[in-house]
Steps between C-alpha positions, in 0.01 A plus 500: 500500500787734573650437157163565334462823696835626371412380150174694516679816614742466208218464246314800643820706480562404138139571400521839671818592314352402164178683583707817536647440154146480358422840648813641335390418144150632571653825621706522180182470294322769700796739477544457124129552442517813714790631290306434179197681644715798596652526153174456307303742717779755536348717226195489272730451200690210660476168317309203650776273365666452845176346627522244220871426535476456877287194431813321379673569832193394696493172308870448575448562871197268499709220348777556757248504783334181378837326500567621853152394607569141395795493740303675774217251462733207571598635841148623577345163410742309723437730796124478450522123466666472840246738653199301380638148548735533796424800722122520463429128569749503788327798661145380441518122547852417610507253211720563196310256274815343364286243318405773249863501381524880501856466623580288195370771268718756678805274489448438128490874439839536672650203318375612158437877511263633238281798428147457632335724241559557131637825363163593350323444832760717670440776245125477555534522877723806483259669260211434736691629803656814354552534129139510382459830682827631356390404149158659547658823623727499196203451265290768672792743496547448126128544436492813715799645320349473154160623624612818683828605332567735333128582533191294585388286206174578326441151359612139514657532157720783623611292800590209272698734277694637799593147601717472188871458567721584207390298194283265712130594481311569820255216437790253492649641821165475679444147371845390618433660838175305527680176419773592751250545786278208396797260483622574851143498634445162336811355661387636838152349466640167383739478798217597738281219367790257512581591861137460605484156340829396662378633836183291487701195404749556784213529748409140431853365554720681751825319423486456123730779388661831591472843345 
């Protein structure tokens, strides 16, 4: 029990450290979006192009954060596994239910370490937690820019024309923006449905898998 207690402390420490790294990439995304907002709204004649280009950086930070989340989830899953199968039964019943082979699942995870979620699931979870709001703010800021600057638009056609960037027509830019938001929203919804299904399945069998 003493060894497991120290093992649990180590897993909590590692998950905490990686959780801090997740916050770092989210902060980078917020700061870069803030810089793009400042540049685009600095003057009525300023171009909305920074609000488009910042999407590339946000996508890069999202990919980095998803990779970090996969590592974080390993340590988090192990700590949670010990909480639900070791500490909670010991406190409630005084029986560790070794017949459920939860300790074997934990040992296997140490012998053959692996990610507990796929990269796409990790991306979906990070979008749901933080990035969907960042992407929506980016889209609203771009829409607001073309609607109010350099003067309020008088029609939808005028707004579409203002959305043009160089030789690319405004209709194409708006269509690409819609695909951009819809794609990330779709990944977020898919991961949410997948997590709900996995949660119901895990509720039926406590010691089947981790993550």
